[in-house]
Each structure stands twice: as structure tokens, then as C-alpha cells.
Short mmCIF file of C-alpha atoms and ligand atoms in Angstrom, two decimals:
data_model
loop_
_atom_site.label_atom_id
_atom_site.label_comp_id
_atom_site.label_asym_id
_atom_site.label_seq_id
_atom_site.Cartn_x
_atom_site.Cartn_y
_atom_site.Cartn_z
CA MET A 5 24.47 0.77 -26.64
CA PRO A 6 21.23 -0.07 -24.80
CA LYS A 7 18.19 -0.32 -27.09
CA LEU A 8 16.10 2.73 -26.20
CA ASN A 9 14.22 5.03 -28.57
CA SER A 10 14.62 8.81 -28.20
CA GLU A 11 11.36 9.22 -26.24
CA ALA A 12 12.55 6.64 -23.69
CA LEU A 13 16.03 8.23 -23.53
CA ASN A 14 14.43 11.64 -22.76
CA LYS A 15 12.62 10.04 -19.82
CA LEU A 16 15.48 7.84 -18.65
CA ILE A 17 17.09 8.25 -15.24
CA VAL A 18 20.15 5.99 -14.97
CA ALA A 19 20.75 4.67 -11.45
CA LEU A 20 24.47 5.05 -10.72
CA ASP A 21 24.58 2.19 -8.23
CA PHE A 22 28.37 2.02 -8.15
CA SER A 23 30.52 1.69 -5.06
CA SER A 24 33.25 4.15 -6.04
CA LYS A 25 33.89 7.45 -7.73
CA GLU A 26 36.28 5.76 -10.18
CA GLU A 27 33.65 3.31 -11.49
CA THR A 28 31.06 6.10 -11.65
CA PHE A 29 33.20 8.48 -13.67
CA LYS A 30 34.33 5.66 -15.95
CA PHE A 31 30.66 5.00 -16.75
CA LEU A 32 29.75 8.70 -17.16
CA LYS A 33 32.72 9.32 -19.43
CA ARG A 34 31.61 6.37 -21.55
CA CYS A 35 28.09 7.91 -21.76
CA ASN A 36 29.56 11.22 -22.96
CA ASP A 37 31.94 9.52 -25.42
CA GLU A 38 29.08 7.51 -26.92
CA SER A 39 26.65 10.51 -26.86
CA PHE A 40 24.35 8.52 -24.61
CA SER A 41 22.41 11.35 -22.87
CA PRO A 42 19.79 10.25 -20.35
CA ALA A 43 17.43 12.85 -18.84
CA MET A 44 19.14 12.46 -15.48
CA VAL A 45 21.37 10.23 -13.39
CA LYS A 46 20.40 8.94 -9.97
CA ILE A 47 22.81 8.97 -7.05
CA GLY A 48 21.71 6.61 -4.30
CA MET A 49 22.80 5.82 -0.80
CA GLU A 50 25.77 3.61 -1.73
CA LEU A 51 27.59 6.28 -3.71
CA PHE A 52 26.53 9.25 -1.60
CA TYR A 53 27.57 7.61 1.67
CA SER A 54 30.88 6.40 0.27
CA GLU A 55 31.93 9.46 -1.73
CA GLY A 56 30.08 12.37 -0.11
CA PRO A 57 28.40 15.42 -1.61
CA GLU A 58 31.49 16.86 -3.37
CA MET A 59 31.20 14.48 -6.27
CA LEU A 60 27.72 15.79 -7.14
CA ARG A 61 29.21 19.05 -8.39
CA GLU A 62 31.68 17.15 -10.60
CA ILE A 63 28.83 15.13 -12.11
CA GLN A 64 26.83 18.32 -12.73
CA ASP A 65 29.91 19.88 -14.34
CA MET A 66 29.95 16.97 -16.83
CA GLY A 67 26.46 18.06 -17.91
CA PHE A 68 24.28 15.57 -16.03
CA LYS A 69 21.15 16.46 -14.06
CA ILE A 70 20.86 14.68 -10.72
CA PHE A 71 18.14 12.81 -8.85
CA LEU A 72 19.51 12.38 -5.31
CA ASP A 73 17.76 9.25 -4.03
CA LEU A 74 18.34 9.16 -0.27
CA LYS A 75 14.80 8.05 0.72
CA ILE A 76 14.71 10.08 3.92
CA HIS A 77 12.39 8.90 6.70
CA ASP A 78 12.45 10.70 10.08
CA ILE A 79 10.41 13.09 12.27
CA PRO A 80 9.32 16.45 10.74
CA ASN A 81 12.03 18.65 12.27
CA THR A 82 14.93 16.33 11.40
CA THR A 83 13.58 15.71 7.90
CA ALA A 84 13.16 19.44 7.23
CA SER A 85 16.73 20.14 8.39
CA ALA A 86 18.10 17.34 6.21
CA LEU A 87 16.16 18.64 3.22
CA LYS A 88 17.52 22.16 3.72
CA ALA A 89 21.05 20.73 3.57
CA ILE A 90 20.21 18.68 0.45
CA ALA A 91 18.59 21.69 -1.25
CA LYS A 92 21.95 23.50 -1.12
CA LEU A 93 23.39 20.80 -3.41
CA ASN A 94 21.26 22.16 -6.25
CA VAL A 95 19.99 18.74 -7.36
CA ASP A 96 17.01 18.45 -9.71
CA ILE A 97 15.02 15.82 -7.78
CA THR A 98 15.28 14.36 -4.29
CA ASN A 99 13.01 12.15 -2.19
CA ILE A 100 11.59 11.07 1.16
CA HIS A 101 9.36 8.16 2.22
CA ALA A 102 5.59 8.80 2.01
CA PHE A 103 5.27 6.26 4.82
CA ALA A 104 6.56 8.95 7.23
CA GLY A 105 3.18 10.69 6.99
CA LYS A 106 1.72 13.99 5.82
CA ALA A 107 3.22 16.20 8.56
CA VAL A 108 6.73 15.04 7.66
CA MET A 109 6.10 15.51 3.95
CA LYS A 110 4.70 19.00 4.45
CA ALA A 111 7.71 20.03 6.56
CA ALA A 112 10.02 18.61 3.88
CA ALA A 113 8.21 20.38 1.02
CA ASP A 114 8.33 23.72 2.88
CA ALA A 115 12.04 23.27 3.61
CA ILE A 116 12.91 22.53 -0.04
CA LYS A 117 10.83 25.46 -1.33
CA GLU A 118 12.56 27.83 1.08
CA VAL A 119 16.10 26.92 -0.04
CA SER A 120 15.84 25.65 -3.64
CA PRO A 121 12.45 26.08 -5.33
CA LYS A 122 13.74 24.41 -8.52
CA THR A 123 14.41 21.09 -6.73
CA LYS A 124 11.50 18.69 -7.13
CA LEU A 125 10.58 16.72 -4.03
CA ILE A 126 8.97 13.33 -4.58
CA ALA A 127 7.93 10.57 -2.19
CA VAL A 128 8.65 6.85 -2.32
CA THR A 129 5.34 4.94 -2.13
CA ILE A 130 5.83 1.18 -1.91
CA LEU A 131 9.22 -0.12 -3.06
CA THR A 132 9.06 -2.01 -6.34
CA SER A 133 10.91 -4.89 -4.65
CA MET A 134 7.82 -5.41 -2.48
CA SER A 135 4.92 -7.68 -3.44
CA GLN A 136 1.32 -7.93 -2.19
CA ASP A 137 2.30 -11.03 -0.15
CA MET A 138 5.19 -9.18 1.53
CA LEU A 139 2.87 -6.28 2.37
CA ARG A 140 0.46 -8.66 4.10
CA ASP A 141 2.93 -11.08 5.72
CA ASP A 142 5.78 -8.72 6.69
CA LEU A 143 3.88 -5.50 7.45
CA LEU A 144 0.36 -6.79 8.32
CA ILE A 145 -1.14 -4.41 5.75
CA ASN A 146 -4.27 -5.99 4.33
CA THR A 147 -5.43 -3.45 1.73
CA THR A 148 -4.44 -4.06 -1.89
CA LEU A 149 -1.03 -2.84 -2.89
CA GLU A 150 -2.64 -0.59 -5.49
CA ASP A 151 -4.99 1.08 -2.95
CA TYR A 152 -2.13 1.57 -0.54
CA VAL A 153 0.12 3.17 -3.14
CA LEU A 154 -2.72 5.43 -4.24
CA LYS A 155 -3.38 6.59 -0.66
CA LEU A 156 0.32 7.39 -0.20
CA ALA A 157 0.33 9.29 -3.52
CA LEU A 158 -2.73 11.32 -2.52
CA ASN A 159 -1.11 12.11 0.84
CA SER A 160 2.03 13.28 -0.99
CA LYS A 161 -0.01 15.51 -3.28
CA GLU A 162 -1.93 17.01 -0.32
CA ALA A 163 1.35 17.69 1.48
CA GLY A 164 2.59 19.76 -1.48
CA LEU A 165 5.07 17.31 -3.03
CA ASP A 166 5.77 17.28 -6.78
CA GLY A 167 5.24 13.56 -7.37
CA VAL A 168 6.03 10.02 -6.32
CA VAL A 169 8.30 7.09 -6.96
CA CYS A 170 5.99 4.21 -7.89
CA SER A 171 5.84 1.10 -10.01
CA ALA A 172 4.78 1.68 -13.61
CA HIS A 173 1.83 -0.58 -12.81
CA GLU A 174 0.36 2.22 -10.68
CA ALA A 175 1.42 5.24 -12.77
CA ASN A 176 -1.79 5.52 -14.75
CA LEU A 177 -4.06 5.37 -11.72
CA ILE A 178 -1.91 7.94 -9.88
CA LYS A 179 -2.05 10.32 -12.85
CA LYS A 180 -5.85 9.99 -12.93
CA GLN A 181 -6.26 10.68 -9.21
CA CYS A 182 -3.47 13.20 -8.58
CA GLY A 183 -3.46 15.06 -11.91
CA ASN A 184 -1.25 15.00 -14.96
CA ASN A 185 1.35 17.40 -13.54
CA PHE A 186 2.01 15.13 -10.57
CA LEU A 187 5.28 13.36 -11.44
CA THR A 188 5.51 9.58 -11.65
CA VAL A 189 9.08 8.29 -11.44
CA CYS A 190 9.13 4.55 -12.07
CA PRO A 191 11.91 2.07 -11.20
CA GLY A 192 11.59 -1.69 -11.76
CA ILE A 193 12.12 -1.29 -15.53
CA ARG A 194 13.57 -4.16 -17.53
CA PHE A 195 14.11 -4.93 -21.20
CA ALA A 196 11.84 -7.79 -22.26
CA ASP A 197 14.75 -10.24 -22.45
CA THR A 198 16.62 -9.39 -19.22
CA ASN A 199 16.56 -10.82 -15.73
CA SER A 200 14.34 -9.18 -13.05
CA ASP A 201 17.08 -9.38 -10.31
CA ASP A 202 15.47 -8.45 -6.95
CA GLN A 203 12.59 -6.43 -8.45
CA GLN A 204 9.06 -7.85 -8.25
CA ARG A 205 6.83 -5.45 -10.18
CA ILE A 206 8.63 -4.87 -13.46
CA MET A 207 7.72 -3.42 -16.87
CA THR A 208 9.51 -2.68 -20.16
CA PRO A 209 10.50 0.98 -20.93
CA GLU A 210 7.93 1.36 -23.73
CA LYS A 211 5.07 -0.08 -21.67
CA ALA A 212 5.99 2.03 -18.63
CA ILE A 213 5.89 5.23 -20.70
CA ALA A 214 2.58 4.21 -22.27
CA SER A 215 1.29 3.59 -18.73
CA GLY A 216 1.99 7.16 -17.62
CA ALA A 217 5.59 7.14 -16.31
CA ASP A 218 7.14 10.63 -16.57
CA TYR A 219 10.54 9.12 -15.84
CA ILE A 220 11.80 5.54 -15.98
CA VAL A 221 14.62 4.59 -13.62
CA MET A 222 17.00 1.89 -14.89
CA GLY A 223 20.12 0.70 -13.14
CA ARG A 224 21.65 -2.67 -13.85
CA ALA A 225 20.00 -3.16 -17.26
CA ILE A 226 21.87 -0.06 -18.51
CA THR A 227 25.06 0.04 -16.45
CA LYS A 228 25.89 -3.60 -17.24
CA ALA A 229 25.12 -3.14 -20.94
CA LEU A 230 27.05 0.06 -21.68
O1 C5P B 11 19.09 -2.03 -11.19
P1 C5P B 11 17.67 -1.55 -11.09
O2 C5P B 11 17.10 -1.06 -12.41
O3 C5P B 11 16.76 -2.54 -10.39
O4 C5P B 11 17.78 -0.25 -10.15
C1 C5P B 11 16.64 0.42 -9.69
C2 C5P B 11 17.05 1.60 -8.89
O5 C5P B 11 15.87 2.28 -8.45
C3 C5P B 11 17.87 1.29 -7.65
O6 C5P B 11 18.83 2.34 -7.52
C4 C5P B 11 16.86 1.34 -6.50
O7 C5P B 11 17.43 1.83 -5.31
C5 C5P B 11 15.85 2.36 -7.03
N1 C5P B 11 14.49 2.25 -6.51
C6 C5P B 11 13.70 1.13 -6.63
N2 C5P B 11 12.43 1.11 -6.10
C7 C5P B 11 11.93 2.18 -5.52
C8 C5P B 11 12.72 3.33 -5.39
C9 C5P B 11 14.00 3.34 -5.92
O8 C5P B 11 14.12 0.15 -7.22
N3 C5P B 11 10.67 2.17 -5.10
#
């Protein structure tokens, strides 16, 4: 059983980065058998593209809340239409890229509110696999990573979104600038003694929560341990 206290478990979103329905349900059944109850599970592109939307209902029927992490990035009209389709799936959280701009985010927020007001819409700021050097060398962005994330968070707030996906390193600053109700969902979480894999900006669960994370997203550190 992964070593998490009850506060961390209540804020934990487990990333179900599995390639098949069989592996996913094997893991979820194990969670239920061992009374391991995270706040939510996250379905990403791999599982959604391979198994389709039908399996979401089955996961909800097992008692799990869902964060559907499809990181949508397109023009306003296409994004709004995609979000209307997603809203019908009755998920608890879904997301788009803040990089698409305020007009896209506003169209997306309006679309979600129209179909499923309970679904929270959050925006991905800068991926936690990205470092300051990558931002400068790959994207020619010369502001600090922190300033850039903050600008994207403020844009998301102005567009009417409920929060952002960010590194726990930026959660505190985002809370200060965007308000306490603005959700911070933080991936890149690792136990002190585990490997960072492909993540660059990592933090332990306890530190991330102390830094203002409303939710901590953990994939491999949990799925490989349970
Ligand atoms: O295995 P690990 O804990 O690194 O998994 C992190 C999860 O969070 C993955 O599913 C990844 O897609 C997701 N994620 C991320 N960084 C973001 C947004 C989502 O790592 N900025």
C-alpha cells in the first residue's frame, strides 16, 4: 500500500496510464479490495483513445470520480464542440491547454457550463516535464517559467475556468494571484525515495499540499506500488 496519509489520499488523483481496459480494471479492483480510495482517477489519452468513452461509465459505476485529461488544444469553435461532447460523459474534471489563448478558453468554459455545470474545467499551464532551458531553447520563450505559468493561470481565471494544472512549485503563487477557490491540480509528484522518470519539476505529496496543491496527481509511483 503506498505510504500516504489521509489528507494526501483525499487530494490524490491516480493517473490510470494503462494501455488496456483489462489492466485498468485489475488495478481499480485492487484499489477497492484494499480500501484504497483516492479522491479521483485520471483517464488520459492512452486509455481514452484505445478503449473509448464507454469505459468511463463502468469506472464511475465502481465508485470512482473521473478527471478526463485530454489536454484539448484547437480553435474556439472546435474546442467548444469537443467540450460539449465531453460534458455529456458526466466527468468531474476535464482540461484544455491554456496556450490556446483566452478566446478558446472562454468558448470552452461556456460550452461546459451549458451542458454540465458540475464538470470543472481546468487549463494545462506548462507541462511539468518542461524545464526553463527547454522553454528558452525549444520554444524561444525568454520569460521565467514561473512568470509564464502565472500569466497562463491569470488568463485561465479571466476566461472563466475553474483552475489549472501546474507544478506544485507554482501552486502557492497561483493561489495568491488567482484566489483560494481557483483549483491547483499538480502532477510531477514523487515519494522522496523514488525515481523522477521523465518529470523535471517534482515534489513530494506532503510538500505539494503544504505549497497549495488542491489535488496531487500521481501515476507510476502509485500504480507500480499497488
Ligand atoms: O507517472 P506520473 O506521476 O509522472 O504521471 C503524471 C500524470 O500527470 C501523467 O498522466 C501525465 O500525463 C499527467 N500530467 C503531467 N503534467 C502535466 C499535466 C498532466 O505530468 N502538466
